Every structure is written in C-alpha cells, then in structure tokens.
Tab-separated table of C-alpha atoms in Angstrom:
chain	number	residue	atom	x	y	z
A	119	ASP	CA	13.652	-20.622	13.707
A	120	GLY	CA	11.548	-21.187	10.603
A	121	GLY	CA	10.258	-18.346	8.504
A	122	ILE	CA	10.406	-16.212	5.398
A	123	THR	CA	12.951	-13.456	4.935
A	124	GLN	CA	12.923	-10.674	2.391
A	125	SER	CA	15.662	-8.237	1.574
A	126	PRO	CA	16.203	-5.412	1.390
A	127	LYS	CA	13.531	-3.850	3.581
A	128	TYR	CA	13.681	-0.599	1.613
A	129	LEU	CA	14.860	-0.213	-1.977
A	130	PHE	CA	15.227	2.847	-4.159
A	131	ARG	CA	15.368	2.547	-7.909
A	132	LYS	CA	16.249	5.047	-10.553
A	133	GLU	CA	14.288	5.240	-13.770
A	134	GLY	CA	15.451	2.584	-16.258
A	135	GLN	CA	17.119	0.338	-13.685
A	136	ASN	CA	16.376	-3.303	-13.026
A	137	VAL	CA	16.304	-4.302	-9.368
A	138	THR	CA	16.035	-7.708	-7.712
A	139	LEU	CA	14.134	-8.434	-4.511
A	140	SER	CA	15.202	-11.429	-2.489
A	141	CYS	CA	12.884	-13.957	-0.838
A	142	GLU	CA	14.116	-16.974	1.143
A	143	GLN	CA	12.166	-19.511	3.189
A	144	ASN	CA	13.259	-22.350	5.443
A	145	LEU	CA	9.792	-23.813	5.971
A	146	ASN	CA	10.365	-26.548	3.390
A	147	HIS	CA	7.381	-25.226	1.435
A	148	ASP	CA	6.962	-26.226	-2.190
A	149	ALA	CA	4.996	-23.175	-3.323
A	150	MET	CA	6.119	-19.554	-3.285
A	151	TYR	CA	4.428	-16.335	-4.383
A	152	TRP	CA	5.044	-12.677	-5.063
A	153	TYR	CA	2.399	-10.040	-4.421
A	154	ARG	CA	2.267	-6.326	-4.919
A	155	GLN	CA	0.359	-4.033	-2.549
A	156	ASP	CA	-0.467	-0.415	-3.378
A	157	PRO	CA	-1.668	2.032	-0.712
A	158	GLY	CA	-5.187	1.281	0.424
A	159	GLN	CA	-5.394	-1.760	-1.828
A	160	GLY	CA	-5.455	-5.486	-1.448
A	161	LEU	CA	-2.761	-7.827	-2.677
A	162	ARG	CA	-2.316	-8.593	-6.365
A	163	LEU	CA	-0.470	-11.712	-7.498
A	164	ILE	CA	2.582	-11.137	-9.690
A	165	TYR	CA	4.091	-14.629	-10.091
A	166	TYR	CA	3.868	-17.929	-8.299
A	167	SER	CA	5.820	-21.156	-8.292
A	168	GLN	CA	4.477	-24.532	-7.261
A	169	ILE	CA	7.751	-26.393	-7.618
A	170	VAL	CA	11.417	-25.825	-8.336
A	171	ASN	CA	12.223	-24.795	-11.921
A	172	ASP	CA	8.593	-23.972	-12.650
A	173	PHE	CA	6.596	-20.767	-12.260
A	174	GLN	CA	3.433	-19.148	-13.626
A	175	LYS	CA	2.305	-15.616	-14.265
A	176	GLY	CA	-0.169	-14.107	-11.886
A	177	ASP	CA	-2.560	-11.260	-12.583
A	178	ILE	CA	0.016	-8.486	-13.060
A	179	ALA	CA	3.208	-10.141	-14.379
A	180	GLU	CA	4.115	-7.548	-17.007
A	181	GLY	CA	7.404	-5.818	-16.191
A	182	TYR	CA	8.472	-8.488	-13.695
A	183	SER	CA	10.517	-11.681	-13.914
A	184	VAL	CA	11.294	-14.504	-11.484
A	185	SER	CA	13.382	-17.632	-11.153
A	186	ARG	CA	13.050	-20.719	-8.959
A	187	GLU	CA	16.361	-22.556	-9.066
A	188	LYS	CA	16.198	-23.649	-5.441
A	189	LYS	CA	13.284	-24.661	-3.269
A	190	GLU	CA	14.234	-22.078	-0.654
A	191	SER	CA	14.581	-19.074	-2.944
A	192	PHE	CA	12.250	-17.135	-5.246
A	193	PRO	CA	13.806	-13.805	-6.311
A	194	LEU	CA	11.753	-11.169	-8.119
A	195	THR	CA	13.280	-8.787	-10.660
A	196	VAL	CA	11.480	-5.532	-11.329
A	197	THR	CA	12.523	-4.517	-14.818
A	198	SER	CA	12.588	-1.114	-16.468
A	199	ALA	CA	9.497	-2.212	-18.394
A	200	GLN	CA	7.437	-1.894	-15.207
A	201	LYS	CA	6.212	1.683	-15.517
A	202	ASN	CA	4.893	2.191	-12.006
A	203	PRO	CA	6.888	-0.038	-9.671
A	204	THR	CA	6.581	1.995	-6.473
A	205	ALA	CA	4.760	-0.353	-4.079
A	206	PHE	CA	5.092	-2.729	-1.154
A	207	TYR	CA	6.174	-6.199	-2.303
A	208	LEU	CA	5.285	-9.262	-0.281
A	209	CYS	CA	6.624	-12.758	-0.706
A	210	ALA	CA	4.729	-15.759	0.631
A	211	SER	CA	5.099	-19.516	0.755
A	212	SER	CA	2.755	-22.413	1.388
A	213	GLY	CA	2.968	-26.134	1.972
A	214	GLN	CA	0.579	-29.023	2.170
A	215	THR	CA	-0.666	-29.694	5.674
A	216	SER	CA	-2.633	-32.634	7.004
A	217	GLU	CA	-5.787	-30.563	6.532
A	218	GLY	CA	-4.785	-29.660	2.971
A	219	ASP	CA	-5.254	-25.975	3.599
A	220	ASN	CA	-2.168	-24.618	1.756
A	221	GLU	CA	-2.150	-21.657	4.097
A	222	GLN	CA	0.150	-18.902	2.856
A	223	PHE	CA	2.701	-17.361	5.209
A	224	PHE	CA	4.144	-13.969	4.419
A	225	GLY	CA	7.557	-12.401	4.662
A	226	PRO	CA	8.122	-8.911	6.149
A	227	GLY	CA	7.996	-7.178	2.750
A	228	THR	CA	10.176	-4.867	0.657
A	229	ARG	CA	9.139	-1.277	0.065
A	230	LEU	CA	10.303	-0.183	-3.398
A	231	THR	CA	10.400	3.484	-4.359
A	232	VAL	CA	11.257	4.884	-7.778
A	233	LEU	CA	13.249	8.100	-7.637
B	91	GLU	CA	-12.763	-15.380	-12.545
B	92	LEU	CA	-12.937	-15.334	-8.787
B	93	LYS	CA	-13.690	-11.931	-7.264
B	94	VAL	CA	-13.671	-11.147	-3.556
B	95	GLU	CA	-15.483	-8.189	-2.055
B	96	GLN	CA	-15.210	-6.980	1.499
B	97	ASN	CA	-17.404	-4.522	3.271
B	98	PRO	CA	-17.151	-2.164	4.819
B	99	LEU	CA	-13.782	-0.917	3.573
B	100	PHE	CA	-13.500	1.489	6.501
B	101	LEU	CA	-14.828	0.850	9.986
B	102	SER	CA	-14.526	3.147	12.981
B	103	MET	CA	-15.698	1.603	16.228
B	104	GLN	CA	-15.806	2.512	19.858
B	105	GLU	CA	-14.165	0.258	22.383
B	106	GLY	CA	-16.562	-2.273	23.818
B	107	LYS	CA	-18.815	-2.422	20.757
B	108	ASN	CA	-19.487	-5.373	18.450
B	109	TYR	CA	-19.309	-5.371	14.683
B	110	THR	CA	-19.060	-7.697	11.665
B	111	ILE	CA	-16.930	-7.530	8.525
B	112	TYR	CA	-18.357	-9.286	5.484
B	113	CYS	CA	-16.498	-11.099	2.728
B	114	ASN	CA	-18.368	-12.182	-0.407
B	115	TYR	CA	-16.812	-14.182	-3.217
B	116	SER	CA	-18.122	-14.707	-6.705
B	117	THR	CA	-17.486	-18.343	-7.639
B	118	THR	CA	-17.005	-21.647	-5.893
B	119	SER	CA	-14.175	-21.677	-3.414
B	120	ASP	CA	-13.448	-24.243	-0.740
B	121	ARG	CA	-10.948	-22.339	1.349
B	122	LEU	CA	-11.309	-18.944	2.977
B	123	TYR	CA	-8.558	-17.163	4.826
B	124	TRP	CA	-8.489	-14.121	7.100
B	125	TYR	CA	-5.346	-12.045	7.620
B	126	ARG	CA	-4.451	-9.029	9.718
B	127	GLN	CA	-2.047	-6.287	8.625
B	128	ASP	CA	-0.680	-3.582	10.907
B	129	PRO	CA	0.495	-0.325	9.255
B	130	GLY	CA	3.727	-0.812	7.323
B	131	LYS	CA	3.873	-4.475	8.277
B	132	SER	CA	3.303	-7.805	6.623
B	133	LEU	CA	0.222	-10.034	6.794
B	134	GLU	CA	-0.434	-12.233	9.804
B	135	SER	CA	-2.653	-15.266	9.407
B	136	LEU	CA	-5.750	-15.249	11.629
B	137	PHE	CA	-8.058	-18.016	10.455
B	138	VAL	CA	-8.301	-20.743	7.837
B	139	LEU	CA	-11.860	-21.893	7.121
B	140	LEU	CA	-11.987	-25.201	5.326
B	141	SER	CA	-15.619	-26.218	4.984
B	142	ASN	CA	-19.180	-25.026	4.947
B	143	GLY	CA	-20.354	-24.051	8.407
B	144	ALA	CA	-16.833	-23.752	9.764
B	145	VAL	CA	-16.500	-21.412	12.724
B	146	LYS	CA	-13.263	-20.459	14.424
B	147	GLN	CA	-12.638	-18.146	17.352
B	148	GLU	CA	-9.552	-16.513	18.751
B	149	GLY	CA	-9.999	-14.009	21.549
B	150	ARG	CA	-12.418	-11.285	20.471
B	151	LEU	CA	-12.485	-12.417	16.823
B	152	MET	CA	-14.731	-15.090	15.365
B	153	ALA	CA	-14.790	-16.136	11.709
B	154	SER	CA	-17.399	-18.216	9.905
B	155	LEU	CA	-17.921	-19.599	6.424
B	156	ASP	CA	-21.100	-20.254	4.438
B	157	THR	CA	-20.044	-21.764	1.108
B	158	LYS	CA	-23.617	-21.905	-0.201
B	159	ALA	CA	-24.023	-18.152	0.240
B	160	ARG	CA	-20.368	-17.593	-0.752
B	161	LEU	CA	-19.983	-15.508	2.382
B	162	SER	CA	-17.543	-15.355	5.240
B	163	THR	CA	-17.853	-13.087	8.249
B	164	LEU	CA	-15.364	-11.801	10.803
B	165	HIS	CA	-17.153	-10.816	13.989
B	166	ILE	CA	-15.525	-8.538	16.529
B	167	THR	CA	-16.765	-8.730	20.087
B	168	ALA	CA	-16.192	-5.949	22.622
B	169	ALA	CA	-13.552	-4.239	20.521
B	170	VAL	CA	-10.319	-2.980	22.068
B	171	HIS	CA	-7.776	-0.541	20.652
B	172	ASP	CA	-5.263	-3.324	19.949
B	173	LEU	CA	-7.582	-4.677	17.275
B	174	SER	CA	-7.021	-1.589	15.126
B	175	ALA	CA	-5.539	-2.879	11.838
B	176	THR	CA	-6.493	-3.771	8.269
B	177	TYR	CA	-8.220	-7.120	7.870
B	178	PHE	CA	-8.128	-9.048	4.606
B	179	CYS	CA	-10.081	-12.049	3.475
B	180	ALA	CA	-8.837	-14.265	0.665
B	181	ALA	CA	-10.526	-17.097	-1.193
B	182	ARG	CA	-8.769	-20.008	-2.850
B	183	ASN	CA	-9.440	-20.291	-6.572
B	184	GLY	CA	-11.432	-23.376	-7.443
B	185	GLY	CA	-9.406	-25.922	-9.378
B	186	SER	CA	-6.099	-24.546	-8.126
B	187	ASN	CA	-4.391	-25.604	-4.938
B	188	TYR	CA	-2.362	-22.493	-4.705
B	189	LYS	CA	-3.790	-19.241	-5.978
B	190	LEU	CA	-5.628	-16.927	-3.627
B	191	THR	CA	-7.699	-13.893	-4.508
B	192	PHE	CA	-7.713	-11.148	-1.873
B	193	GLY	CA	-10.339	-8.605	-0.971
B	194	LYS	CA	-9.328	-4.955	-0.734
B	195	GLY	CA	-9.239	-5.055	3.040
B	196	THR	CA	-11.180	-3.422	5.857
B	197	LEU	CA	-9.375	-0.688	7.795
B	198	LEU	CA	-10.592	-1.002	11.366
B	199	THR	CA	-10.036	1.812	13.843
B	200	VAL	CA	-11.081	1.260	17.447
B	201	ASN	CA	-11.455	4.483	19.387
B	202	PRO	CA	-11.346	4.812	23.190
C-alpha cells in the first residue's frame, strides 16, 4: 500500500528544544517537500529535495533544517531558532509521470504546539 | 516571483446552487493544481491541469485553465453538503520542475 507517512501526529515542544518530524514515502518519488500551514492560511514551502543528498531552501527556511540521506526519508528538524513554530506541518512527495505533471502527494501532517 | 491569488476566500452556498472559485497567478506557469482539505486533515489532490484550455471534471466539480489569462476556475454544480471543505489552487513555478506556489485557499460551506 503506497503512500506517505508522517510521525508523530501531534507533537509538543518546550521553549528552546529542537524537535524532529519524520516523513517517509514508499512511492519511489525522487522529490520531497516540507510545508508549513498556519490557521486560515495557505501552504508555505520550508525546504525541498529533488534528489538524495541534495536539498534547497524554500520561502521560510530560517529556524529549520533537513537531511535527505535516503530516497524514502526526509526528516525536518525544528530548531530553537524558529521563534513561532506552532503550526501544521505537511510533507509531500512527487515523481515524474508520463504526462510530466510532477503532482505532489501529501502525508497526513504533524501538528506541532509550543508549550 | 510567482504569486497566486484565490477568490473568494470564504464562500457560503446553499445546496443545489452553482458557484465558481477563481485562481489567478502572476507569472507564466504551465501546471495548475487543485487540492481539497477537510478540517484538520491533509490535502487531497483533485485536478492537475497541464495545458491551455484544459478542462477536467469529477462529479460536481469542474476545473479549467486559461494560461493566456493566467486564470484557473473551479466550478461547483448543484452543491451538496459533502463538498464543504477548503479548496486550494497551486501553480508550478516556471523554470522549476518541482516548486509550487499555493493560494490562501477558499473555505467553502454548503448549507442545507
């Protein structure tokens, strides 16, 4: 059963802590992405990776870090430098299709709350 | 820089009525995507529009793309309560195969 999994579903962080959000996909997609969603807002791109061992900053990368050591995995670390991390975090992946559409498929999300 | 604007941001409809959500984007883009999000849930892909004049339909939803006008529309026909959700459009950045820019979303509420 192919798909994208994210864990945990809910995460609570104390001030000054780093936390890592997991994202795994078994769709054999080359590209993976992390987005942040705030209430009533659209999605904003944090980081993306087009291939293993390579990643680029998105529009709001400050206070976040990522790694892409395996094709299937793209973990996101929210560091203490991120001053307002409370949000809904969505991971996505995309692959080349015969139509070349690079459609992005999304995981179920992680809701992060700072205590 | 690619910007995507949706309107309206809030839409309250009665069941059985028709309405259209508009998605404008600021620079050239050759791919337009529509997603649905239920409260507290992730995004579900609805349509991928690949070329000028593309039209796709699924049930009571129909999406179209006019790349010359930089406009995509999502038309709702004879709305039902189950269509209540937030709908997002996203445009693919020109020159990049991967990055999408999302609109802020349209919160649709269908009332009995």
